[in-house]
GROMACS .gro file of C-alpha atoms in nm:
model
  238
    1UNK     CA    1   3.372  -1.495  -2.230
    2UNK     CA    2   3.365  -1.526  -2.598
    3UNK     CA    3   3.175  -1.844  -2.735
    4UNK     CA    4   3.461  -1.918  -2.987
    5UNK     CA    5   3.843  -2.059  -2.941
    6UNK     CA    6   4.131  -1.783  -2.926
    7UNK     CA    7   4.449  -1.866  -3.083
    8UNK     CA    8   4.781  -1.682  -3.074
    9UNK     CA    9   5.030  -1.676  -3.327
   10UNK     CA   10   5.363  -1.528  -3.335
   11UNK     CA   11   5.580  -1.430  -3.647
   12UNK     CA   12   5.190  -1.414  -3.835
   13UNK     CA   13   5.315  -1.162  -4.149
   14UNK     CA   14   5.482  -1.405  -4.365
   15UNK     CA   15   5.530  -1.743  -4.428
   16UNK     CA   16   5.406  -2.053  -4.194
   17UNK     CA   17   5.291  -1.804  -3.999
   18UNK     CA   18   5.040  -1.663  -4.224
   19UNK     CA   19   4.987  -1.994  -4.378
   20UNK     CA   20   4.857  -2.116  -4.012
   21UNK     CA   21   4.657  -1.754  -3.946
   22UNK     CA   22   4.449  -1.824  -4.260
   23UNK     CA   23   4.376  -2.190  -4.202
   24UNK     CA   24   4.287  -2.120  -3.809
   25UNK     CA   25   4.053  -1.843  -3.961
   26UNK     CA   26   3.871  -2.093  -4.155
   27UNK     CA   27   3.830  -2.284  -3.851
   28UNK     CA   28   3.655  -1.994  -3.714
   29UNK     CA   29   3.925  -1.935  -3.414
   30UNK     CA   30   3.951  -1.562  -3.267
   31UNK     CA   31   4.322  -1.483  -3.410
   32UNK     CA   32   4.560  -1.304  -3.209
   33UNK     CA   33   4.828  -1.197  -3.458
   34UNK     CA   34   5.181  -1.108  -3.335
   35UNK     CA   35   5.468  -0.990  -3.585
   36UNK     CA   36   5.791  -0.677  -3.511
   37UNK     CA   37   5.550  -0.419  -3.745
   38UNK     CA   38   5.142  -0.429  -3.688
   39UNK     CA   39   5.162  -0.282  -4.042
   40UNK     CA   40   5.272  -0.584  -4.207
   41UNK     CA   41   4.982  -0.771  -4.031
   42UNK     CA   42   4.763  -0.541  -4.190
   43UNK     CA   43   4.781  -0.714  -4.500
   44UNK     CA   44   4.715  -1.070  -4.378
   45UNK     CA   45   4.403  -0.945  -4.124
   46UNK     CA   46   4.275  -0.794  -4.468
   47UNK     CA   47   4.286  -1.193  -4.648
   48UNK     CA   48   4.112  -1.288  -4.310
   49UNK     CA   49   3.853  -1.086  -4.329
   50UNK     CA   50   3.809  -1.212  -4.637
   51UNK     CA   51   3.729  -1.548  -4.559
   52UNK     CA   52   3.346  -1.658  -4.494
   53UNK     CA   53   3.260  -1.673  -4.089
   54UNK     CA   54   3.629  -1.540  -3.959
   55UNK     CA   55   3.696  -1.249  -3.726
   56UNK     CA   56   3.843  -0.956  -3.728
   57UNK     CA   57   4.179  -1.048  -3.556
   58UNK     CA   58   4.358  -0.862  -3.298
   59UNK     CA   59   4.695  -0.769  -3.382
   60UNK     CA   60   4.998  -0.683  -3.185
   61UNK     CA   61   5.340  -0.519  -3.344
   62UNK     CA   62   5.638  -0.606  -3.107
   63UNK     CA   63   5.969  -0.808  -3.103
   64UNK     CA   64   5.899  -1.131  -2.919
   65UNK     CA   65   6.197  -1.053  -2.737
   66UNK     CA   66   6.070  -0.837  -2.539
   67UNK     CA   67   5.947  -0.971  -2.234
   68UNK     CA   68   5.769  -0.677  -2.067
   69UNK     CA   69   5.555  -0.660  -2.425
   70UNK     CA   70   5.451  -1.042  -2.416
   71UNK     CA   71   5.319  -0.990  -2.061
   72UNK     CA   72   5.135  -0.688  -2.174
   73UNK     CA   73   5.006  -0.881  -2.485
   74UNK     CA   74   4.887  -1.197  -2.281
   75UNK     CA   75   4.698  -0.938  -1.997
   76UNK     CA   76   4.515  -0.815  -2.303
   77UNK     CA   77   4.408  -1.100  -2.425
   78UNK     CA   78   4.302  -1.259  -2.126
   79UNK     CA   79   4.119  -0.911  -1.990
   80UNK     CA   80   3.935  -0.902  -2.325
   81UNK     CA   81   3.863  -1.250  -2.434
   82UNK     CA   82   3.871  -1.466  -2.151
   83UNK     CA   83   4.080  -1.763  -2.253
   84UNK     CA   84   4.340  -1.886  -2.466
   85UNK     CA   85   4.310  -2.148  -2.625
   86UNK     CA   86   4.632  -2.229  -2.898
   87UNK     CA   87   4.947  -2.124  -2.873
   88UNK     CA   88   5.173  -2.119  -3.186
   89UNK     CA   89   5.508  -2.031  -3.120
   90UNK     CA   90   5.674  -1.946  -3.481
   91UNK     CA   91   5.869  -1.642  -3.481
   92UNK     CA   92   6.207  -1.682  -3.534
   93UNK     CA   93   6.556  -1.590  -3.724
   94UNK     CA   94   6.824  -1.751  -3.852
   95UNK     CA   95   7.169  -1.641  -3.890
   96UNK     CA   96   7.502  -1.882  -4.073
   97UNK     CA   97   7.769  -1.990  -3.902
   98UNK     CA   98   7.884  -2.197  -3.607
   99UNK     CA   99   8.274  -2.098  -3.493
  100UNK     CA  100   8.283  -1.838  -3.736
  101UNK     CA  101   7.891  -1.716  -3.578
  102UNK     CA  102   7.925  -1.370  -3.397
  103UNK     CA  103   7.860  -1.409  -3.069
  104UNK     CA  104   7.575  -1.128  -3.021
  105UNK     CA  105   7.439  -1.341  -3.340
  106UNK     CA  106   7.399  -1.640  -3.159
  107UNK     CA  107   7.261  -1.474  -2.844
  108UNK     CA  108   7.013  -1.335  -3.089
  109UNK     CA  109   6.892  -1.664  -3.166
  110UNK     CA  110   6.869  -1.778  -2.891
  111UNK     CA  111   6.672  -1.515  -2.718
  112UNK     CA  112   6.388  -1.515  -3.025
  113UNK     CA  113   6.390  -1.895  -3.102
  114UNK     CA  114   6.396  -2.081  -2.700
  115UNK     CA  115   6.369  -1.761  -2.471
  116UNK     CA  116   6.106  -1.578  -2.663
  117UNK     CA  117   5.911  -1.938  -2.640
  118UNK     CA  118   5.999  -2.021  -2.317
  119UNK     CA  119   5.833  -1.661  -2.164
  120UNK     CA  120   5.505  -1.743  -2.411
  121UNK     CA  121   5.457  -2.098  -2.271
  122UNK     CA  122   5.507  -2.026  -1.948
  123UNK     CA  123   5.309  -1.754  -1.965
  124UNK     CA  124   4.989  -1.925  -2.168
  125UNK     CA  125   5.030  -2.212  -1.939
  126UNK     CA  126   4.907  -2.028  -1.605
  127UNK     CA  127   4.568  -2.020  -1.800
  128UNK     CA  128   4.515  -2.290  -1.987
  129UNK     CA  129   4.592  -2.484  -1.618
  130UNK     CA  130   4.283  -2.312  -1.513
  131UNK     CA  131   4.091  -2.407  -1.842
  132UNK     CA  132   4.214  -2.755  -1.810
  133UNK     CA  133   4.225  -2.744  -2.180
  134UNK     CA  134   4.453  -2.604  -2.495
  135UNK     CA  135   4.751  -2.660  -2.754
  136UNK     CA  136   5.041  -2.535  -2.775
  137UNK     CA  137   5.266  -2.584  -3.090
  138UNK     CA  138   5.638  -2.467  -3.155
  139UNK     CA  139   5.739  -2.475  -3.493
  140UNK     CA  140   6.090  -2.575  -3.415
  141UNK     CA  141   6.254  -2.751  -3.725
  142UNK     CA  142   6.520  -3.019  -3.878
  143UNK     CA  143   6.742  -2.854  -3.749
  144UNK     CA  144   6.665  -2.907  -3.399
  145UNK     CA  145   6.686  -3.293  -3.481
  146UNK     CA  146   7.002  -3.241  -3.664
  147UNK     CA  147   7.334  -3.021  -3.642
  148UNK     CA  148   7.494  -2.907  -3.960
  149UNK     CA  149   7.771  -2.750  -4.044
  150UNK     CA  150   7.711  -2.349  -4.084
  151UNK     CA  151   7.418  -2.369  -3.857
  152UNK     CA  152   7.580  -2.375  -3.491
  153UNK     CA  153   7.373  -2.114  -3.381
  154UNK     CA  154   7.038  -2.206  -3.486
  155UNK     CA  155   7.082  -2.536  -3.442
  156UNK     CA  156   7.163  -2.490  -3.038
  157UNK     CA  157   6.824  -2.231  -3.081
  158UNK     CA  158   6.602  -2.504  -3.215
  159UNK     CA  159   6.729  -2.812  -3.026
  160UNK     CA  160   6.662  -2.600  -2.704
  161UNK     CA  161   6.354  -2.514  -2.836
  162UNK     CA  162   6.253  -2.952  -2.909
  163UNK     CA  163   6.354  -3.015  -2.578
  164UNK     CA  164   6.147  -2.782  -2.384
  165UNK     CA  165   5.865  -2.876  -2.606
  166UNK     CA  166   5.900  -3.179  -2.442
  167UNK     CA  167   5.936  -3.040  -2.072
  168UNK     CA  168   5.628  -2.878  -2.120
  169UNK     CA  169   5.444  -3.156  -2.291
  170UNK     CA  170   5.535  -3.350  -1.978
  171UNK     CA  171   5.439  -3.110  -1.746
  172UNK     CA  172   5.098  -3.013  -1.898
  173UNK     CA  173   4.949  -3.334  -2.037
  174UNK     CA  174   4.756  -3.400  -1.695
  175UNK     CA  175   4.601  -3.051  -1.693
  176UNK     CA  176   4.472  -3.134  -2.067
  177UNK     CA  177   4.707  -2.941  -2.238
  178UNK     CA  178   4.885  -3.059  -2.604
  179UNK     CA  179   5.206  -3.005  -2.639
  180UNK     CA  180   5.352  -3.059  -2.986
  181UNK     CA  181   5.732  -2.949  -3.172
  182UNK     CA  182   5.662  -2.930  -3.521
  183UNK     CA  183   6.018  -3.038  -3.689
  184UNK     CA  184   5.988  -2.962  -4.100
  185UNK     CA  185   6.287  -2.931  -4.361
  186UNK     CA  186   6.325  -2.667  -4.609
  187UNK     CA  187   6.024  -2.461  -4.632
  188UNK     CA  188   5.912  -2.236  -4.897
  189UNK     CA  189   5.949  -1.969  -4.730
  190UNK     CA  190   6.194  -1.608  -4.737
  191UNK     CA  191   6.401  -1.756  -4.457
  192UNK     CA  192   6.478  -2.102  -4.690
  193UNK     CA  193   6.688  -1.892  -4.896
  194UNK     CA  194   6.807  -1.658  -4.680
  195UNK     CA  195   6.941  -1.985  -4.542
  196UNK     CA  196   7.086  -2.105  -4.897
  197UNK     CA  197   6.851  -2.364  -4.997
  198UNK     CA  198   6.927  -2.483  -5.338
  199UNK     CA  199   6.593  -2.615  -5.422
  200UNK     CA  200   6.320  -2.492  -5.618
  201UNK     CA  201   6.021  -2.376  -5.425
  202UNK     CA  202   5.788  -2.672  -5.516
  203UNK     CA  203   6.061  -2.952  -5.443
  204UNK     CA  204   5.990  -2.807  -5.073
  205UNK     CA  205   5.743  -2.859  -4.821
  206UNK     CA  206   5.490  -2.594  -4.867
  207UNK     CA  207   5.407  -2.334  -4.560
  208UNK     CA  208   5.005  -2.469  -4.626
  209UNK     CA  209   5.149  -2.791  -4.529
  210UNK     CA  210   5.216  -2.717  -4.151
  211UNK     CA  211   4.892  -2.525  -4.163
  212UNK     CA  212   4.699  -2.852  -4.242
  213UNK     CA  213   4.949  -3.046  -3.994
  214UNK     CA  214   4.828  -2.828  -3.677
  215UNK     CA  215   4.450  -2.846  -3.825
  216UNK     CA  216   4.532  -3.244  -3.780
  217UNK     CA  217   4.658  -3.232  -3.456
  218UNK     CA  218   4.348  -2.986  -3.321
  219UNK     CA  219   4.123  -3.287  -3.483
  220UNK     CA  220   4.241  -3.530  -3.239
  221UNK     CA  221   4.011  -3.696  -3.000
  222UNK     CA  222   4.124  -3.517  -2.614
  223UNK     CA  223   4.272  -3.828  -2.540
  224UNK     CA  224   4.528  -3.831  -2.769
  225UNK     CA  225   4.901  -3.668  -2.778
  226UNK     CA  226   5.167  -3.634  -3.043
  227UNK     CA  227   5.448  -3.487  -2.873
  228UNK     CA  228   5.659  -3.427  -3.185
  229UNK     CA  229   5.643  -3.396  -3.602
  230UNK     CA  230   5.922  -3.398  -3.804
  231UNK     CA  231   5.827  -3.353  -4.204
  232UNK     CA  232   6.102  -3.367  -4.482
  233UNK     CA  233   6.157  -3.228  -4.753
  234UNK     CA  234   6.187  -3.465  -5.041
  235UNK     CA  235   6.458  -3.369  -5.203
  236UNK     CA  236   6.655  -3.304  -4.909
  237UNK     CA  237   6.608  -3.603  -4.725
  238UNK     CA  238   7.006  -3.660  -4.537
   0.00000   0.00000   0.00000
């Protein structure tokens, strides 16, 4: 068994997810970095390696739909590192529209932002029983605390995805497993405007701002649980 924490992160190319990669690296964790195309991890396992103490990361190119992949991904892990210790669950789309949403559309979101999720939990889980230890964090988002308008599908995608957060921070507390949903506003992030944000990029909250909230919440004394985060935007507080 390695002598350092493993942590695996979906959606790591971009964004929050390569926000969180980064600051995990710094915190010396083994990364296990999970995106559609290894070559756009590439790129981010280069900053890594960059960074004083980290290691080289594994990485893994495949749509987190696919179920037979995450079971292969989670046997290599667990045949070549020997735990698993974080779990951070932040792949996901979005696509407009609520009756006017396609209805392959909102399937789509719903199998990448709650299925996807739900096999990776479940899966993780099974170990980190045995470990009696490890975190688990779903970056859900204000939308899965709220229902707007245009956002029927990824609204239903992210609610599901608050409330199973919750099943499973119920069901794994005693085994000394955190489970948190991480709720934020707008982000800075590709997806924000794909989305139609109208703010500026600094009026938002900052993708090195959920990095430093999961650093938090892996500072926490064992005994303690936060089952849920919701961060605004300041501008955009409604």
């Amino acid at each position: 068994m390695i002598p350092y924490p493993v942590a695996i992160i979906t959606g790591a190319n971009r964004g929050i997810g390569r926000s969180i990669a980064l600051k995990m690296a710094t915190l010396k964790y083994q990364l296990v970095l999970v995106a559609r195309e290894v070559g756009k991890l590439k790129s981010v396992a280069t900053e890594i390696k960059k960074l004083p103490g980290s290691h080289v990361p594994l990485l893994f190119g495949f749509d987190v739909t696919n179920t037979q992949a995450i079971t292969g991904c989670i046997n290599e892990i667990t045949s070549k590192l020997g735990r698993i210790d974080v779990l951070v669950n932040n792949a996901g789309i979005y696509r407009s529209g609520s009756s006017a949403l396609a209805d392959n559309e909102f399937s789509l979101q719903i199998d990448t932002n709650l299925k996807a999720p739900f096999i990776l939990m479940k899966q993780v889980a099974t170990h980190m029983k045995l470990q009696q230890s490890g975190a688990i964090f779903n970056i859900a988002s204000r939308a899965g605390k709220v229902g707007f308008s245009d956002s029927g599908g990824y609204s239903a995608s992210k609610f599901g995805l608050v409330g199973l957060s919750e099943s499973f921070y119920r069901e794994l507390a005693p085994y000394g497993v955190s489970v948190t949903a991480i709720c934020p506003g707008w982000v800075d992030t590709d997806m924000a405007y794909e989305a139609g944000s109208l703010l500026d990029g600094h009026e938002m909250i900052q993708p090195e701002d959920i990095a430093k909230t999961i650093e938090f919440l892996l500072s926490l004394s064992p005994g303690a649980r936060i089952k849920e985060v919701v961060i605004e935007s300041a501008k955009s507080i409604f």
